[in-house]
Amino acid sequence: MRRFRNKMILIVFFSMVSVFAAVAIVANISASIIYSYQADGLTRVIMDNDGELPKVSEFYKFDVSEDVKTLIGYNEESAYRTRYFTAKVSEDTGRIVMDYDHIMAINSEKGSKMVRAVQSMRASRGYYEHFRYLKVSASGVTRIVFLDCTESFRTLNMMTIIILAISGTLTLLVTLVVIMFSNRVLRPFEENANRQKQFITDASHELKTPLAIISANSEVLQYKHGENEWTKNIIAQTKRMGELINQLLTLAKSEEIEDSRVITEIDFKELVEGTMDNFVGIFEQKDVSINTVMDEAKILGDYEQIKQTVSILMENASKYVLEKGELDVILKNNDRNVMLQIGNTSDISDDVEFDRLFDRFYRPEQSRNSSKGGYGIGLSVAKNVIQQHNGTIKAKKEGDKVVFTATLPAHRKKKRVRSTNK
């Protein structure tokens, strides 16, 4: 449940970040488009008014769309607060005539450099640094209007910073609220899950007694009247039901709170080799060739749970490996993660949903109708244990082999640094 709570908090956090980031991007793009429309409207008016901004009464007579006029919001002060300069370039001689009376930041040298740069551009309008320009060529003369958009850019940047600041603050506040109340929200689910686990445990214990009685009575009947088909079936099925009950108890136990685990340093290579030795006889009976590549590896975890997980993977391989097939056991350590791969030749279909192999009671049709046993619980237990140890486990088909890969964090001892006094 703790893992589910953490996932819920992360989902809320990243959802808020994504939404606010989208809002900031849309707002930034929208404001940029509006400022560009405003700038284009003003440069067009300046161009049409022979390099000057007109009075308010004359401004609305120019051929500029009503929407742009509304966006510009032109008034008596607009001509005084708008900074711009114009240039005329002779296409024959290349002579430049500039008028920069309406701006203080531009001199002859800087203005000429900007004019030549814009003249070489194909676009008739656009941005050069923080200036919006409009370029019109007619009668051998190129006329260019440069509108200073520095204030617009500053406003845009300030708006973006404010949006990001508000978004970040709201994201943190919402996340804190979710963290504070998540336990309350998840409490009914946790109680329900605990009741389910308690039911499985209680029901399993209650079923053990009648199963033991049925098995004992069957053995008595078999002893008195001799072995027959019916008593053999009863004994076999009660044994099978007993194994299922034990696995249900194991599954319920594996989902208990993580505080019950005993964490120690584990020599993972030694554990894998020791567990594999228990199944060597089965592989030899099937004439299976075993290929092993193992690095030295240390991990932190509950020894019994990790050993049970490796045993489940080995048992699964021993059940489904083909006669005269191959078993690959690979243990790799890259100092950050330890990866255990157990692969065996198998006739399992490529259509199998390999992610579902870790679901409870799920078994592919090939194994469901076979006599290999299994209830689809073991791999679910293995996945639960690996996740509780901050690892991952997956299955896939590689050629003619089914490969299970479990990855766990590697344990690296901190090196002590000796200090020497000179």
Short mmCIF file of C-alpha atoms in Angstrom, two decimals:
data_model
loop_
_atom_site.label_atom_id
_atom_site.label_comp_id
_atom_site.label_asym_id
_atom_site.label_seq_id
_atom_site.Cartn_x
_atom_site.Cartn_y
_atom_site.Cartn_z
CA MET A 1 0.00 0.00 0.00
CA ARG A 2 2.93 2.31 0.65
CA ARG A 3 4.12 1.79 -2.91
CA PHE A 4 0.63 2.56 -4.21
CA ARG A 5 0.55 5.75 -2.10
CA ASN A 6 3.90 6.87 -3.50
CA LYS A 7 2.72 6.19 -7.04
CA MET A 8 -0.43 8.22 -6.45
CA ILE A 9 1.61 11.17 -5.15
CA LEU A 10 3.98 10.99 -8.12
CA ILE A 11 1.06 10.82 -10.57
CA VAL A 12 -0.53 13.91 -9.00
CA PHE A 13 2.80 15.77 -9.00
CA PHE A 14 3.70 15.01 -12.62
CA SER A 15 0.11 15.65 -13.75
CA MET A 16 0.22 19.11 -12.19
CA VAL A 17 3.63 19.79 -13.71
CA SER A 18 2.42 18.68 -17.15
CA VAL A 19 -0.76 20.78 -16.98
CA PHE A 20 0.98 23.94 -15.79
CA ALA A 21 3.81 23.47 -18.29
CA ALA A 22 1.22 23.21 -21.06
CA VAL A 23 -0.50 26.36 -19.75
CA ALA A 24 2.82 28.24 -19.67
CA ILE A 25 3.70 27.15 -23.20
CA VAL A 26 0.26 28.06 -24.59
CA ALA A 27 0.29 31.42 -22.80
CA ASN A 28 3.81 32.17 -24.06
CA ILE A 29 2.97 31.26 -27.65
CA SER A 30 -0.31 33.19 -27.54
CA ALA A 31 1.37 36.30 -26.13
CA SER A 32 4.15 36.04 -28.74
CA ILE A 33 1.57 35.89 -31.54
CA ILE A 34 -0.31 38.88 -30.12
CA TYR A 35 2.88 40.94 -29.77
CA SER A 36 3.86 40.02 -33.34
CA TYR A 37 0.45 41.16 -34.62
CA GLN A 38 0.81 44.42 -32.72
CA ALA A 39 4.33 44.98 -34.03
CA ASP A 40 3.33 44.16 -37.62
CA GLY A 41 0.42 46.60 -37.39
CA LEU A 42 2.66 49.41 -36.14
CA THR A 43 5.43 48.77 -38.71
CA ARG A 44 2.81 48.78 -41.47
CA VAL A 45 1.40 52.12 -40.26
CA ILE A 46 4.92 53.61 -40.01
CA MET A 47 5.74 52.36 -43.50
CA ASP A 48 2.55 53.76 -44.98
CA ASN A 49 2.97 57.09 -43.15
CA ASP A 50 6.42 57.69 -44.63
CA GLY A 51 8.37 56.68 -41.53
CA GLU A 52 6.30 58.45 -38.89
CA LEU A 53 3.61 57.38 -36.44
CA PRO A 54 0.46 59.44 -37.08
CA LYS A 55 -1.89 61.11 -34.67
CA VAL A 56 -4.70 59.07 -33.15
CA SER A 57 -7.30 60.52 -35.47
CA GLU A 58 -5.24 59.58 -38.51
CA PHE A 59 -4.09 56.17 -37.22
CA TYR A 60 -7.44 54.44 -37.70
CA LYS A 61 -7.59 55.54 -41.32
CA PHE A 62 -4.72 53.25 -42.31
CA ASP A 63 -5.31 49.88 -43.96
CA VAL A 64 -4.81 47.77 -40.84
CA SER A 65 -7.33 45.15 -39.72
CA GLU A 66 -9.68 46.12 -36.93
CA ASP A 67 -8.42 43.25 -34.78
CA VAL A 68 -4.86 44.55 -34.97
CA LYS A 69 -6.01 48.09 -34.21
CA THR A 70 -7.81 46.78 -31.13
CA LEU A 71 -4.73 44.81 -30.03
CA ILE A 72 -2.45 47.81 -30.46
CA GLY A 73 -4.68 50.04 -28.35
CA TYR A 74 -3.31 53.17 -30.02
CA ASN A 75 -3.67 56.46 -28.12
CA GLU A 76 -2.14 59.95 -27.83
CA GLU A 77 0.96 58.62 -26.02
CA SER A 78 1.70 55.76 -28.44
CA ALA A 79 3.73 57.93 -30.82
CA TYR A 80 5.97 59.06 -27.93
CA ARG A 81 6.54 55.74 -26.21
CA THR A 82 7.11 53.68 -29.38
CA ARG A 83 10.78 53.38 -30.33
CA TYR A 84 11.67 52.74 -33.94
CA PHE A 85 13.87 53.79 -36.82
CA THR A 86 13.61 53.59 -40.60
CA ALA A 87 16.04 53.13 -43.46
CA LYS A 88 16.06 53.53 -47.23
CA VAL A 89 18.52 51.53 -49.30
CA SER A 90 19.24 52.29 -52.95
CA GLU A 91 19.36 49.02 -54.85
CA ASP A 92 21.70 50.54 -57.47
CA THR A 93 24.31 52.22 -55.25
CA GLY A 94 23.64 50.51 -51.93
CA ARG A 95 23.49 53.90 -50.23
CA ILE A 96 21.69 53.85 -46.89
CA VAL A 97 19.66 56.75 -45.54
CA MET A 98 18.43 56.30 -41.97
CA ASP A 99 16.11 58.15 -39.66
CA TYR A 100 16.73 57.24 -36.04
CA ASP A 101 15.28 60.30 -34.34
CA HIS A 102 12.73 58.13 -32.54
CA ILE A 103 15.23 55.90 -30.76
CA MET A 104 18.32 56.56 -28.62
CA ALA A 105 19.86 53.07 -28.62
CA ILE A 106 20.74 53.08 -32.34
CA ASN A 107 23.56 55.00 -34.01
CA SER A 108 24.69 55.12 -37.62
CA GLU A 109 27.13 52.20 -37.35
CA LYS A 110 24.79 49.81 -35.52
CA GLY A 111 21.82 50.81 -37.69
CA SER A 112 23.76 50.21 -40.92
CA LYS A 113 24.81 46.77 -39.71
CA MET A 114 21.18 45.86 -38.96
CA VAL A 115 19.98 47.19 -42.32
CA ARG A 116 22.53 45.13 -44.27
CA ALA A 117 21.66 42.00 -42.26
CA VAL A 118 17.92 42.40 -42.85
CA GLN A 119 18.41 43.30 -46.50
CA SER A 120 20.11 39.95 -47.08
CA MET A 121 17.16 38.08 -45.56
CA ARG A 122 14.46 36.65 -47.79
CA ALA A 123 11.57 37.26 -45.42
CA SER A 124 9.83 40.60 -45.77
CA ARG A 125 9.04 40.67 -42.06
CA GLY A 126 10.40 39.02 -38.96
CA TYR A 127 12.69 39.57 -35.98
CA TYR A 128 16.27 40.74 -35.91
CA GLU A 129 17.49 40.48 -32.34
CA HIS A 130 14.78 42.30 -30.35
CA PHE A 131 13.54 44.37 -33.31
CA ARG A 132 10.55 43.57 -35.50
CA TYR A 133 11.17 44.64 -39.06
CA LEU A 134 9.11 45.22 -42.21
CA LYS A 135 10.84 45.38 -45.58
CA VAL A 136 9.27 46.70 -48.80
CA SER A 137 11.04 47.10 -52.16
CA ALA A 138 9.70 49.38 -54.88
CA SER A 139 11.12 51.64 -57.63
CA GLY A 140 14.72 50.59 -56.95
CA VAL A 141 14.53 51.46 -53.26
CA THR A 142 14.17 49.13 -50.31
CA ARG A 143 12.43 50.65 -47.32
CA ILE A 144 12.83 49.04 -43.91
CA VAL A 145 11.09 49.83 -40.62
CA PHE A 146 12.63 48.55 -37.36
CA LEU A 147 10.37 48.50 -34.30
CA ASP A 148 12.03 48.05 -30.91
CA CYS A 149 10.17 45.20 -29.08
CA THR A 150 12.40 45.11 -26.00
CA GLU A 151 9.58 46.03 -23.64
CA SER A 152 7.31 43.41 -25.18
CA PHE A 153 9.98 40.76 -24.68
CA ARG A 154 10.49 41.86 -21.09
CA THR A 155 6.77 41.69 -20.46
CA LEU A 156 6.63 38.25 -22.06
CA ASN A 157 9.55 36.98 -19.98
CA MET A 158 8.08 38.43 -16.81
CA MET A 159 4.70 36.86 -17.57
CA THR A 160 6.39 33.48 -18.14
CA ILE A 161 8.31 33.76 -14.87
CA ILE A 162 5.14 34.66 -12.97
CA ILE A 163 3.21 31.76 -14.52
CA LEU A 164 6.02 29.33 -13.70
CA ALA A 165 6.31 30.68 -10.15
CA ILE A 166 2.57 30.40 -9.55
CA SER A 167 2.49 26.96 -11.19
CA GLY A 168 5.39 25.70 -9.09
CA THR A 169 3.83 27.03 -5.89
CA LEU A 170 0.43 25.49 -6.67
CA THR A 171 2.06 22.19 -7.64
CA LEU A 172 3.93 22.02 -4.34
CA LEU A 173 0.84 23.00 -2.35
CA VAL A 174 -1.40 20.43 -4.07
CA THR A 175 1.29 17.75 -3.67
CA LEU A 176 1.63 18.56 0.05
CA VAL A 177 -2.15 18.35 0.46
CA VAL A 178 -2.18 14.97 -1.32
CA ILE A 179 0.67 13.75 0.90
CA MET A 180 -1.17 14.93 4.04
CA PHE A 181 -4.49 13.32 3.13
CA SER A 182 -3.33 10.31 1.09
CA ASN A 183 -3.30 8.02 4.11
CA ARG A 184 -6.89 8.98 4.85
CA VAL A 185 -7.94 8.41 1.25
CA LEU A 186 -6.20 5.06 0.98
CA ARG A 187 -7.21 3.78 4.40
CA PRO A 188 -10.39 2.04 3.15
CA PHE A 189 -8.41 0.33 0.39
CA GLU A 190 -5.73 -0.73 2.86
CA GLU A 191 -8.32 -2.08 5.26
CA ASN A 192 -10.00 -3.96 2.43
CA ALA A 193 -6.67 -5.43 1.30
CA ASN A 194 -5.86 -6.47 4.87
CA ARG A 195 -9.26 -8.10 5.20
CA GLN A 196 -8.68 -10.01 1.97
CA LYS A 197 -5.27 -11.21 3.14
CA GLN A 198 -6.71 -12.16 6.52
CA PHE A 199 -9.52 -14.04 4.78
CA ILE A 200 -7.02 -15.97 2.64
CA THR A 201 -4.98 -16.83 5.72
CA ASP A 202 -7.97 -17.87 7.83
CA ALA A 203 -9.62 -19.82 5.01
CA SER A 204 -6.37 -21.61 4.22
CA HIS A 205 -5.92 -22.68 7.82
CA GLU A 206 -9.56 -23.78 8.06
CA LEU A 207 -9.24 -25.84 4.88
CA LYS A 208 -6.16 -27.67 6.11
CA THR A 209 -8.08 -29.62 8.76
CA PRO A 210 -10.74 -31.20 6.51
CA LEU A 211 -8.10 -31.89 3.86
CA ALA A 212 -5.97 -33.69 6.40
CA ILE A 213 -8.98 -35.76 7.49
CA ILE A 214 -9.91 -36.64 3.88
CA SER A 215 -6.29 -37.62 3.14
CA ALA A 216 -6.05 -39.75 6.30
CA ASN A 217 -9.36 -41.51 5.63
CA SER A 218 -8.32 -42.22 2.05
CA GLU A 219 -5.08 -43.77 3.23
CA VAL A 220 -7.03 -45.92 5.73
CA LEU A 221 -9.39 -47.11 2.97
CA GLN A 222 -6.41 -47.82 0.77
CA TYR A 223 -4.76 -49.78 3.59
CA LYS A 224 -7.89 -51.84 4.36
CA HIS A 225 -9.20 -52.48 0.86
CA GLY A 226 -6.10 -52.08 -1.22
CA GLU A 227 -5.06 -49.36 -3.67
CA ASN A 228 -7.57 -48.46 -6.38
CA GLU A 229 -8.18 -45.70 -8.88
CA TRP A 230 -10.53 -43.69 -6.64
CA THR A 231 -8.38 -43.64 -3.53
CA LYS A 232 -5.32 -42.73 -5.61
CA ASN A 233 -7.21 -39.78 -7.15
CA ILE A 234 -8.48 -38.61 -3.76
CA ILE A 235 -5.00 -38.71 -2.22
CA ALA A 236 -3.42 -36.97 -5.26
CA GLN A 237 -6.02 -34.19 -5.34
CA THR A 238 -5.90 -33.57 -1.59
CA LYS A 239 -2.12 -33.32 -1.86
CA ARG A 240 -2.53 -30.90 -4.76
CA MET A 241 -5.05 -28.84 -2.77
CA GLY A 242 -2.66 -28.77 0.17
CA GLU A 243 0.10 -27.39 -2.04
CA LEU A 244 -2.27 -24.72 -3.34
CA ILE A 245 -3.20 -23.70 0.19
CA ASN A 246 0.48 -23.43 1.13
CA GLN A 247 1.13 -21.21 -1.88
CA LEU A 248 -1.84 -19.01 -0.97
CA LEU A 249 -0.36 -18.60 2.50
CA THR A 250 3.00 -17.78 0.97
CA LEU A 251 1.39 -15.17 -1.28
CA ALA A 252 -0.44 -13.56 1.64
CA LYS A 253 2.77 -13.54 3.69
CA SER A 254 4.78 -11.97 0.87
CA GLU A 255 2.35 -9.00 0.82
CA GLU A 256 2.81 -8.19 4.48
CA ILE A 257 4.30 -4.85 5.45
CA GLU A 258 7.93 -4.31 4.56
CA ASP A 259 8.87 -3.60 8.20
CA SER A 260 8.68 -7.35 8.88
CA ARG A 261 11.63 -8.01 6.57
CA VAL A 262 15.08 -8.68 8.00
CA ILE A 263 17.55 -6.80 5.81
CA THR A 264 21.08 -8.16 5.61
CA GLU A 265 23.94 -8.18 3.14
CA ILE A 266 23.54 -11.13 0.76
CA ASP A 267 26.19 -12.81 -1.36
CA PHE A 268 23.91 -13.09 -4.37
CA LYS A 269 26.25 -15.29 -6.41
CA GLU A 270 26.53 -17.82 -3.58
CA LEU A 271 22.75 -17.79 -3.07
CA VAL A 272 22.03 -18.40 -6.78
CA GLU A 273 24.60 -21.20 -7.01
CA GLY A 274 23.26 -22.85 -3.85
CA THR A 275 19.67 -22.67 -5.06
CA MET A 276 20.59 -23.98 -8.51
CA ASP A 277 22.29 -27.03 -6.94
CA ASN A 278 18.90 -28.11 -5.57
CA PHE A 279 17.54 -28.46 -9.11
CA VAL A 280 20.55 -29.96 -10.87
CA GLY A 281 19.10 -33.48 -10.52
CA ILE A 282 15.91 -32.49 -12.32
CA PHE A 283 17.84 -30.88 -15.17
CA GLU A 284 20.07 -33.96 -15.46
CA GLN A 285 17.00 -36.20 -15.73
CA LYS A 286 15.85 -34.11 -18.71
CA ASP A 287 19.38 -34.15 -20.17
CA VAL A 288 19.49 -30.33 -20.07
CA SER A 289 22.80 -28.56 -20.72
CA ILE A 290 23.43 -25.75 -18.21
CA ASN A 291 25.31 -22.59 -19.17
CA THR A 292 26.33 -20.24 -16.38
CA VAL A 293 28.08 -16.85 -16.35
CA MET A 294 28.24 -15.27 -12.92
CA ASP A 295 29.83 -12.10 -11.55
CA GLU A 296 30.49 -11.51 -7.89
CA ALA A 297 27.52 -9.57 -6.53
CA LYS A 298 26.29 -8.28 -3.18
CA ILE A 299 22.77 -7.04 -2.46
CA LEU A 300 20.79 -5.90 0.57
CA GLY A 301 17.58 -7.73 1.33
CA ASP A 302 15.69 -10.37 3.23
CA TYR A 303 17.69 -13.55 2.66
CA GLU A 304 14.74 -15.96 2.91
CA GLN A 305 12.55 -13.93 0.54
CA ILE A 306 15.32 -13.52 -2.05
CA LYS A 307 16.16 -17.22 -1.82
CA GLN A 308 12.48 -18.10 -2.28
CA THR A 309 12.32 -15.88 -5.38
CA VAL A 310 15.37 -17.48 -6.99
CA SER A 311 13.94 -20.90 -6.11
CA ILE A 312 10.63 -20.00 -7.81
CA LEU A 313 12.45 -18.97 -11.00
CA MET A 314 14.57 -22.14 -10.97
CA GLU A 315 11.54 -24.34 -10.32
CA ASN A 316 9.68 -22.65 -13.16
CA ALA A 317 12.61 -23.33 -15.50
CA SER A 318 12.87 -26.96 -14.37
CA LYS A 319 9.15 -27.53 -15.08
CA TYR A 320 9.00 -26.04 -18.54
CA VAL A 321 12.46 -26.63 -20.02
CA LEU A 322 12.36 -29.01 -22.98
CA GLU A 323 13.97 -32.44 -22.94
CA LYS A 324 17.62 -32.12 -24.07
CA GLY A 325 17.19 -28.36 -23.97
CA GLU A 326 19.34 -25.61 -22.51
CA LEU A 327 19.32 -23.57 -19.32
CA ASP A 328 21.12 -20.23 -19.15
CA VAL A 329 21.86 -18.67 -15.76
CA ILE A 330 23.56 -15.28 -16.06
CA LEU A 331 24.42 -12.99 -13.16
CA LYS A 332 25.79 -9.56 -14.06
CA ASN A 333 26.95 -6.78 -11.77
CA ASN A 334 27.55 -3.24 -13.08
CA ASP A 335 28.15 -1.76 -9.58
CA ARG A 336 24.76 -0.02 -9.68
CA ASN A 337 22.44 -2.94 -10.40
CA VAL A 338 22.62 -6.71 -10.18
CA MET A 339 20.82 -8.54 -13.00
CA LEU A 340 19.87 -12.22 -12.82
CA GLN A 341 18.73 -13.86 -16.06
CA ILE A 342 17.30 -17.38 -16.10
CA GLY A 343 16.35 -18.64 -19.55
CA ASN A 344 15.28 -22.06 -20.75
CA THR A 345 14.31 -23.55 -24.09
CA SER A 346 10.53 -23.75 -24.29
CA ASP A 347 7.74 -24.49 -26.72
CA ILE A 348 5.65 -21.61 -25.36
CA SER A 349 3.85 -19.65 -28.05
CA ASP A 350 4.92 -16.14 -29.09
CA ASP A 351 1.29 -15.08 -28.59
CA VAL A 352 1.56 -15.47 -24.81
CA GLU A 353 1.11 -12.23 -22.85
CA PHE A 354 4.43 -12.38 -21.01
CA ASP A 355 3.55 -9.49 -18.70
CA ARG A 356 0.59 -11.51 -17.44
CA LEU A 357 2.81 -14.39 -16.36
CA PHE A 358 3.20 -12.53 -13.05
CA ASP A 359 -0.55 -12.23 -12.50
CA ARG A 360 -2.08 -14.46 -9.87
CA PHE A 361 -3.48 -17.75 -11.15
CA TYR A 362 -2.55 -16.89 -14.75
CA ARG A 363 -1.02 -19.71 -16.78
CA PRO A 364 -0.66 -20.00 -20.54
CA GLU A 365 -2.91 -22.55 -22.21
CA GLN A 366 0.09 -24.78 -22.99
CA SER A 367 0.86 -25.23 -19.29
CA ARG A 368 -2.73 -25.08 -18.06
CA ASN A 369 -3.62 -28.31 -19.82
CA SER A 370 -0.39 -30.10 -18.97
CA SER A 371 0.59 -32.27 -16.05
CA LYS A 372 3.48 -30.05 -15.00
CA GLY A 373 1.63 -28.66 -12.02
CA GLY A 374 1.71 -25.09 -10.80
CA TYR A 375 -1.08 -22.69 -9.96
CA GLY A 376 0.13 -19.39 -11.36
CA ILE A 377 1.02 -18.09 -7.89
CA GLY A 378 4.79 -18.56 -7.68
CA LEU A 379 5.72 -15.85 -10.21
CA SER A 380 3.30 -13.45 -8.53
CA VAL A 381 5.12 -14.02 -5.24
CA ALA A 382 8.48 -13.51 -6.98
CA LYS A 383 7.37 -10.21 -8.51
CA ASN A 384 6.05 -8.98 -5.15
CA VAL A 385 9.33 -9.79 -3.40
CA ILE A 386 11.45 -8.15 -6.12
CA GLN A 387 9.33 -4.98 -6.03
CA GLN A 388 9.56 -4.81 -2.24
CA HIS A 389 13.35 -4.81 -2.70
CA ASN A 390 13.14 -1.86 -5.16
CA GLY A 391 13.82 -4.08 -8.16
CA THR A 392 12.09 -5.10 -11.36
CA ILE A 393 11.32 -8.42 -13.00
CA LYS A 394 10.14 -9.17 -16.53
CA ALA A 395 9.78 -12.07 -18.94
CA LYS A 396 10.22 -12.27 -22.70
CA LYS A 397 10.82 -14.68 -25.54
CA GLU A 398 14.32 -14.71 -27.06
CA GLY A 399 14.54 -17.13 -29.95
CA ASP A 400 13.47 -20.52 -28.63
CA LYS A 401 13.98 -19.53 -24.99
CA VAL A 402 11.83 -17.89 -22.35
CA VAL A 403 14.02 -15.53 -20.30
CA PHE A 404 13.17 -14.14 -16.87
CA THR A 405 15.22 -11.08 -15.87
CA ALA A 406 15.29 -9.83 -12.28
CA THR A 407 17.15 -6.59 -11.51
CA LEU A 408 18.04 -5.47 -7.98
CA PRO A 409 20.10 -2.58 -6.61
CA ALA A 410 23.71 -3.58 -6.02
CA HIS A 411 25.21 -3.13 -2.57
CA ARG A 412 28.49 -1.30 -2.51
CA LYS A 413 30.36 -0.82 0.73
CA LYS A 414 31.51 2.73 1.35
CA LYS A 415 35.25 3.01 1.27
CA ARG A 416 36.80 4.58 4.30
CA VAL A 417 39.11 7.48 3.56
CA ARG A 418 42.13 7.64 5.84
CA SER A 419 43.38 11.07 6.75
CA THR A 420 47.05 11.64 7.43
CA ASN A 421 48.48 14.58 9.32
CA LYS A 422 51.63 15.94 7.84
#
